Coordinates of C-alpha atoms in Angstrom, one line a residue:
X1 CA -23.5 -9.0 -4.9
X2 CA -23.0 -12.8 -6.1
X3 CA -19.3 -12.3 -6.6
X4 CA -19.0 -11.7 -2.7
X5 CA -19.6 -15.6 -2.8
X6 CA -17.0 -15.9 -5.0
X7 CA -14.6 -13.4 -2.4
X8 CA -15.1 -16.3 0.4
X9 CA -14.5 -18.8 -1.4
X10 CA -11.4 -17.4 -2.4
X11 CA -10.7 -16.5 1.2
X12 CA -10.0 -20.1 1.8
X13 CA -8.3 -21.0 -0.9
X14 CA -5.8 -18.5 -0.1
X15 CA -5.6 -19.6 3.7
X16 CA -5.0 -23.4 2.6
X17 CA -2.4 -22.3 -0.5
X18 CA -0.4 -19.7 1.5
X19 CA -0.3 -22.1 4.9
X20 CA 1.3 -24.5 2.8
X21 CA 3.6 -22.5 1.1
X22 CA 4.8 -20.4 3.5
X23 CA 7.8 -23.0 4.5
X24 CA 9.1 -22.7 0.9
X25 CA 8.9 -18.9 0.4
X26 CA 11.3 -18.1 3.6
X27 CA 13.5 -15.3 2.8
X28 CA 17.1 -16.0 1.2
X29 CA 19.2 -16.5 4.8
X30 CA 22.4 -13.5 4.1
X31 CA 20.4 -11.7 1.6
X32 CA 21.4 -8.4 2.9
X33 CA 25.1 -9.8 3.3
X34 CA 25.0 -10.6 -0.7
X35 CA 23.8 -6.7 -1.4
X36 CA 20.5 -8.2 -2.3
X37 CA 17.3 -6.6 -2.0
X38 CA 16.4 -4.5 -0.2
X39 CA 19.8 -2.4 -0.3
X40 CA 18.3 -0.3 2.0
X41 CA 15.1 0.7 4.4
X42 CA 11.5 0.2 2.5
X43 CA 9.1 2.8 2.4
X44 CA 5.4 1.5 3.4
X45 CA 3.0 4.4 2.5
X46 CA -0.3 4.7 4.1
X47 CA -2.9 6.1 2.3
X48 CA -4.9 7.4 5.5
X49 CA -4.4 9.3 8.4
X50 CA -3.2 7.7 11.8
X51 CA -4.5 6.3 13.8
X52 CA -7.2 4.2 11.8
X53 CA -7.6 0.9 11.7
X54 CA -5.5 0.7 8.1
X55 CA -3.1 3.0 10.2
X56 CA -3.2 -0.4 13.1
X57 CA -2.8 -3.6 10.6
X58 CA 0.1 -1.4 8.2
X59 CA 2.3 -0.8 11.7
X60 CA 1.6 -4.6 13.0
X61 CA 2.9 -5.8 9.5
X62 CA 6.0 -3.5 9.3
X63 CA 7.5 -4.2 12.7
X64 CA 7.0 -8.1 11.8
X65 CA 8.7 -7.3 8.0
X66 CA 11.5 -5.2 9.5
X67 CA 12.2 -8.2 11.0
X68 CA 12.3 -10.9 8.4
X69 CA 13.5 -8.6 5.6
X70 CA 17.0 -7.3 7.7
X71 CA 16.0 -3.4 6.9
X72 CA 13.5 -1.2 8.4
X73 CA 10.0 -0.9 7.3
X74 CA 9.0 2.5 7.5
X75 CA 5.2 3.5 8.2
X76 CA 4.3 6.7 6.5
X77 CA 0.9 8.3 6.3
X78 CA -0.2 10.4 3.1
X79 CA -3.4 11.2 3.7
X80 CA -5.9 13.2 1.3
X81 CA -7.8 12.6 -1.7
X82 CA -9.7 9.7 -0.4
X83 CA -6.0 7.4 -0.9
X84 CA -5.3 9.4 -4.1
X85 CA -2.3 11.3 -3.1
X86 CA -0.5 8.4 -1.6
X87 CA -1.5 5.9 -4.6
X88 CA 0.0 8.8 -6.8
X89 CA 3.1 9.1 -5.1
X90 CA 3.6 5.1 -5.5
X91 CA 2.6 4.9 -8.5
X92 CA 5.4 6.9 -9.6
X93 CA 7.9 5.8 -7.6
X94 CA 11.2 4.1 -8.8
X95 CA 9.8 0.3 -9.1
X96 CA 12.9 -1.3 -7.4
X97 CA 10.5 -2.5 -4.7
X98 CA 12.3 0.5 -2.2
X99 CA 8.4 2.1 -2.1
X100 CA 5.4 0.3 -1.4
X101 CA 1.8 1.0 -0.6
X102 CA -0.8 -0.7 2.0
X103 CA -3.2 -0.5 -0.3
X104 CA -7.4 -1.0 0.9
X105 CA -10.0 -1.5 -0.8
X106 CA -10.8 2.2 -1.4
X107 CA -7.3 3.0 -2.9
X108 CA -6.9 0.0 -4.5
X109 CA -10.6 -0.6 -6.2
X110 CA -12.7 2.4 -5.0
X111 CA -11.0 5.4 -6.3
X112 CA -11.0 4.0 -10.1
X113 CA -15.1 4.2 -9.9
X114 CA -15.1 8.2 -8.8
X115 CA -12.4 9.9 -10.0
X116 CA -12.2 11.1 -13.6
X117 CA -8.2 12.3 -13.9
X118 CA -6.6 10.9 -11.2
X119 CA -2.8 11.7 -12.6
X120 CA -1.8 8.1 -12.3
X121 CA -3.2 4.6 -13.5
X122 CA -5.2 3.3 -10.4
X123 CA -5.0 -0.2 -12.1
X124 CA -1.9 -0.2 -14.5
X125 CA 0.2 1.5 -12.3
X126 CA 0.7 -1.4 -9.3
X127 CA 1.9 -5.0 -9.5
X128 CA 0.2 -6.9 -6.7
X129 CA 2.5 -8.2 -4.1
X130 CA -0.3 -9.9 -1.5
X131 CA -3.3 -9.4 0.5
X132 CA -2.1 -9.0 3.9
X133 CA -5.8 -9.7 5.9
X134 CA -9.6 -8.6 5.8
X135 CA -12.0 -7.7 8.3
X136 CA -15.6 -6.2 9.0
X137 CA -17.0 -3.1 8.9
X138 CA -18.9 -2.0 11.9
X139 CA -21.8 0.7 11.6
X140 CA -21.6 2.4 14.8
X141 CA -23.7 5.8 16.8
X142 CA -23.1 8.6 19.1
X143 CA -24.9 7.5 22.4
X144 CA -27.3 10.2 22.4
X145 CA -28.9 8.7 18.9
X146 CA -32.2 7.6 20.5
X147 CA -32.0 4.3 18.5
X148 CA -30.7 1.0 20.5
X149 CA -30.4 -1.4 17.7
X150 CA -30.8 -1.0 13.4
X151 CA -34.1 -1.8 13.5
X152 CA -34.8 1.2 15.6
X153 CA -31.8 3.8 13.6
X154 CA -33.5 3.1 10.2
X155 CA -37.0 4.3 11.7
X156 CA -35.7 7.1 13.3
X157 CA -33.9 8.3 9.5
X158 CA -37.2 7.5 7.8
X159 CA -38.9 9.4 10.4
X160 CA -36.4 12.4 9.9
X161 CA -35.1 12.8 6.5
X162 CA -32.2 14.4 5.9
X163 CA -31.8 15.7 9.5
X164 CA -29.1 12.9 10.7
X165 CA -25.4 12.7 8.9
X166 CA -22.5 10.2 8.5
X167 CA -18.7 10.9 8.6
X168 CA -16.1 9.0 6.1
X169 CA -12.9 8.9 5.6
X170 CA -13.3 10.7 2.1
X171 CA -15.0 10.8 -0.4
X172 CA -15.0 7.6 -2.6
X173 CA -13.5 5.6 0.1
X174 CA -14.4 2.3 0.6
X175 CA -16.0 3.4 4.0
X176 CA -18.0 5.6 1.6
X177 CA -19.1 2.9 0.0
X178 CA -20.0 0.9 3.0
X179 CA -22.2 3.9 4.2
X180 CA -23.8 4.4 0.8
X181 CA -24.9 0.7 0.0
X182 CA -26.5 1.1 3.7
X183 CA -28.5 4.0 2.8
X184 CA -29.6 2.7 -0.7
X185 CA -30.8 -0.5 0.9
X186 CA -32.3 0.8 4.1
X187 CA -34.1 3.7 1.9
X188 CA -33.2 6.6 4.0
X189 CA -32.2 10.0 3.3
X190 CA -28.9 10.7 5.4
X191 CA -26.4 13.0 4.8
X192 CA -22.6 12.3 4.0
X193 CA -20.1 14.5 5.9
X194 CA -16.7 13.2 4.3
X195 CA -12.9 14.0 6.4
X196 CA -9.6 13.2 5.5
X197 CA -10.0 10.2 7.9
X198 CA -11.6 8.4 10.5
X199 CA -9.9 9.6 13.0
X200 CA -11.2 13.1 12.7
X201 CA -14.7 11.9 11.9
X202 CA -14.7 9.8 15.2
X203 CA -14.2 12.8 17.1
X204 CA -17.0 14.5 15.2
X205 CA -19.0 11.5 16.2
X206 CA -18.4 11.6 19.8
X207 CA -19.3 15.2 19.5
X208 CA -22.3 14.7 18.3
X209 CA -21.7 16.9 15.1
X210 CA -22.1 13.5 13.3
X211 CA -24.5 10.4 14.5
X212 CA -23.0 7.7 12.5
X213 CA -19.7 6.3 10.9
X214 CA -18.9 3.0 9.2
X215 CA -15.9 1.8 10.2
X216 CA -13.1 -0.7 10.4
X217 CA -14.2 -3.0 13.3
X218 CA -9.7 -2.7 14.4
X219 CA -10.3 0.7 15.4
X220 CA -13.4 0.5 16.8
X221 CA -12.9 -2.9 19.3
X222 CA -12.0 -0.6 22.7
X223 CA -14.5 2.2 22.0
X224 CA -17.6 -0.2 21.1
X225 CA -16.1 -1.9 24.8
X226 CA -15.9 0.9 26.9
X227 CA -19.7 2.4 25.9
X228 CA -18.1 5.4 24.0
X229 CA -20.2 4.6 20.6
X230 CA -22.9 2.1 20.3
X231 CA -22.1 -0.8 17.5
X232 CA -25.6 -1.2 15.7
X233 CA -24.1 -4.0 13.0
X234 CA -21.4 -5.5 11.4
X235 CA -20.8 -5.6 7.2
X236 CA -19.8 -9.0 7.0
X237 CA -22.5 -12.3 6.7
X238 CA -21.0 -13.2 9.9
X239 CA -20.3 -12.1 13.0
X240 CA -16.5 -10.4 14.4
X241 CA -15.4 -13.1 17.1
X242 CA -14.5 -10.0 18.6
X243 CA -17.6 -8.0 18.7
X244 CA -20.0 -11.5 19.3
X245 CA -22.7 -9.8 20.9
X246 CA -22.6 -7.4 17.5
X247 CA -25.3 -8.5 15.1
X248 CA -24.5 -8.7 10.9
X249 CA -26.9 -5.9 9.4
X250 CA -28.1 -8.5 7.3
X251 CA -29.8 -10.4 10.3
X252 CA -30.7 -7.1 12.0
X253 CA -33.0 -6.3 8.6
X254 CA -30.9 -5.9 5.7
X255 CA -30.8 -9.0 3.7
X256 CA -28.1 -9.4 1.3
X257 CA -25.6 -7.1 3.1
X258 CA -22.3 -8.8 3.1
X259 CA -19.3 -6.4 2.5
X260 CA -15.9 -7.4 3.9
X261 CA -12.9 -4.8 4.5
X262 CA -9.4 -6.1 3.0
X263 CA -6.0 -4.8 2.6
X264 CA -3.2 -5.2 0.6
X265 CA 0.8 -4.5 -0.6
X266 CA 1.0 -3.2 -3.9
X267 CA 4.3 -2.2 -5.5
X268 CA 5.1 0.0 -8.5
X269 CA 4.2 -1.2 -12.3
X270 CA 7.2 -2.6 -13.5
X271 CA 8.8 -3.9 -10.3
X272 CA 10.6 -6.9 -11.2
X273 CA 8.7 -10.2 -10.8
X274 CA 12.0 -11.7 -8.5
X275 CA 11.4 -8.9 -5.9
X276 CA 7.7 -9.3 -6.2
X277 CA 7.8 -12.6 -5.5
X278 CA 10.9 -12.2 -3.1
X279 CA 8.4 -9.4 -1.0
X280 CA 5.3 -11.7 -1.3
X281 CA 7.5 -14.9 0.6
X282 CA 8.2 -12.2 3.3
X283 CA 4.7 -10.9 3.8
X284 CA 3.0 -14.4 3.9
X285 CA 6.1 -14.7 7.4
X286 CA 5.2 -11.4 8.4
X287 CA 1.4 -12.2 8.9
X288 CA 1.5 -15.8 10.2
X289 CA 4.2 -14.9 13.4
X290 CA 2.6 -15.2 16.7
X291 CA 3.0 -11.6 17.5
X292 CA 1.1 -10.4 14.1
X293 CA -1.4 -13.5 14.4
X294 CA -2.3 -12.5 17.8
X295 CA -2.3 -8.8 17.2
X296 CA -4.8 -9.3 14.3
X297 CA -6.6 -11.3 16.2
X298 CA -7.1 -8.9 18.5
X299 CA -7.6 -6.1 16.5
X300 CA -11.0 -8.3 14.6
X301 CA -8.7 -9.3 11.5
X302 CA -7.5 -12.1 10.0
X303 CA -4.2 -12.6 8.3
X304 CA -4.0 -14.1 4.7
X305 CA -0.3 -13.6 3.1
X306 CA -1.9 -14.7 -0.5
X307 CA 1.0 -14.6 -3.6
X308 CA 0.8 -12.2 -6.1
X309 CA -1.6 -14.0 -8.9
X310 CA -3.8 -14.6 -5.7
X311 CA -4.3 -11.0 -5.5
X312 CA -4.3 -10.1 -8.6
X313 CA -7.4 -12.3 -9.0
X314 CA -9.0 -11.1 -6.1
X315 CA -8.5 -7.6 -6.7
X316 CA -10.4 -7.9 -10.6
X317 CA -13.1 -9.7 -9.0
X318 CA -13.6 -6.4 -6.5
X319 CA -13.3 -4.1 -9.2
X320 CA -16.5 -5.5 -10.7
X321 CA -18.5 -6.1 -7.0
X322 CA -17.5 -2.3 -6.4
X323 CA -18.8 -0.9 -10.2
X324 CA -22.3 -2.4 -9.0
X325 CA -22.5 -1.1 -5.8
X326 CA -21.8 2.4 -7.3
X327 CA -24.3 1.6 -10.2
X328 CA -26.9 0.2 -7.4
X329 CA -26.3 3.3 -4.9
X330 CA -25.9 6.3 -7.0
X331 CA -23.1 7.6 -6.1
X332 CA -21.7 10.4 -8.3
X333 CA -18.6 11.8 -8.6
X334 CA -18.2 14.8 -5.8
X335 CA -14.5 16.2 -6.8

């Protein structure tokens, strides 16, 4: 897990290099008056359901895009296949940067470690465009677990194997992951329960049909405040300045646990490196206006807006921390 070192340190290289360019990247004043790109509205395709976290930060960026860009941004879910339908359906869009994918970290780097034939090229087929912001995980419980903190949750699955369950939001999601390199560490026997999101596995947690999800801590901020689920830890090495009273897992037992959630915008292979670049100037706006900054903020992320080669970068370097956790935690191939 060394190269999630590497992952921070990148963090705030990107912070400091995209603050200071994002004065000369402003989008071309009368674009749209010229007939430049975009000619007409983009399509931003969400690889989940709605409602999810990915769902929150992909609707927060849009509106703030719409804006800078002249055209609307349009939000549409594709759901299924653990990110795979929507990836496909970008991937072979025309590249004229018209179609675009919020891409996370299990459509853009998970689903290349499951999937055999995935009838598109999860790594050829996208030009990065930027990493929009990054955020915990948070391992939460239905109430009636009879566990109050992780110490407690991993004696009770010891103590019971194979009797307690987890919901994802599919399988080989990065989620998956998440709940996977929880189990292999903690040494517990609990069984994966895998929907075509988080929202319906939510529901199957406060039902009780499921005791545990891992989870984007966006989603998660007004249920973990109200008392409907209990938060038990957090993925990252540090703690959500939203969730403070929300221990790391690392802290609460499991050493060495530091997994950050991240999303990006990806457009098709062969988009042309002016609108790339063009898109990537607009993002880095998009992320750093008051209303996005404080909505992130809110919602327990943090906005980057990195240029493309920043990405691109980034997103090798997860490729490889992502092959070891599969290697580490066993998990197969289930479709």
């Amino acid at each position: 897990m060394n190269d999630l070192n590497h992952w921070h340190l990148a963090r705030r290289r990107w912070l400091a290099a995209t603050a200071a360019m994002a004065g000369a990247a402003l989008w071309p004043a009368g674009a749209q008056a010229q007939g430049a790109f975009p000619s007409r509205s983009i399509r931003l395709l969400v690889p989940f359901s709605a409602g999810g976290g990915i769902d929150l930060l992909a609707r927060i960026t849009a509106q703030q895009l719409s804006d800078i860009v002249g055209q609307p941004v349009v939000v549409e879910n594709q759901g299924g296949g653990g990110g795979v339908v929507a990836s496909r359906m970008v991937a072979k869009a025309p590249p004229d940067g018209h179609t675009l994918i919020f891409h996370s970290v299990s459509s853009a780097v998970v689903n290349a470690q499951v999937h055999k034939d995935l009838g598109y090229d999860p790594i050829g087929g996208f030009v990065p465009i930027s990493l929009v912001a990054q955020f915990p995980l948070v391992l939460i419980v239905n109430n009636e677990v009879p566990a109050r903190d992780l110490r407690e949750f991993i004696a009770l699955l010891k103590a019971n194997p194979g009797k307690y369950s987890y919901g994802s939001s599919g399988v080989g999601t990065g989620i998956h992951f998440a709940a996977e390199l929880f189990r292999s560490m903690a040494g517990v026997d609990v069984q994966h329960v895998p929907y075509k999101g988080t929202s319906a596995a939510l529901a199957d947690l406060l039902a009780g049909r499921i005791q545990m999800l891992i989870d984007g801590v966006p989603p998660q901020v007004q249920n973990i405040g109200s008392g409907r689920v209990r938060a038990l830890g957090v993925t990252t090495s540090t703690r959500s300045a939203v969730l403070p009273n929300v221990p790391t897992l690392a802290e609460s037992g499991l050493t060495g646990y530091d997994l950050p959630f991240w999303v990006g915008i990806y457009a098709p292979a062969s988009t042309s490196p002016a609108i790339v670049n063009q898109l990537s100037g607009a993002i880095a706006q998009a992320v750093r206006t008051p209303v996005a900054t404080a909505r992130f903020q809110e919602a327990g992320a943090e906005g980057v807006g990195s240029n493309p080669t920043e990405l691109d970068r980034f997103w090798k370097d997860q490729i490889g921390v992502y092959a070891r956790i599969a290697k580490a935690s066993g998990i197969k191939l289930e479709q």
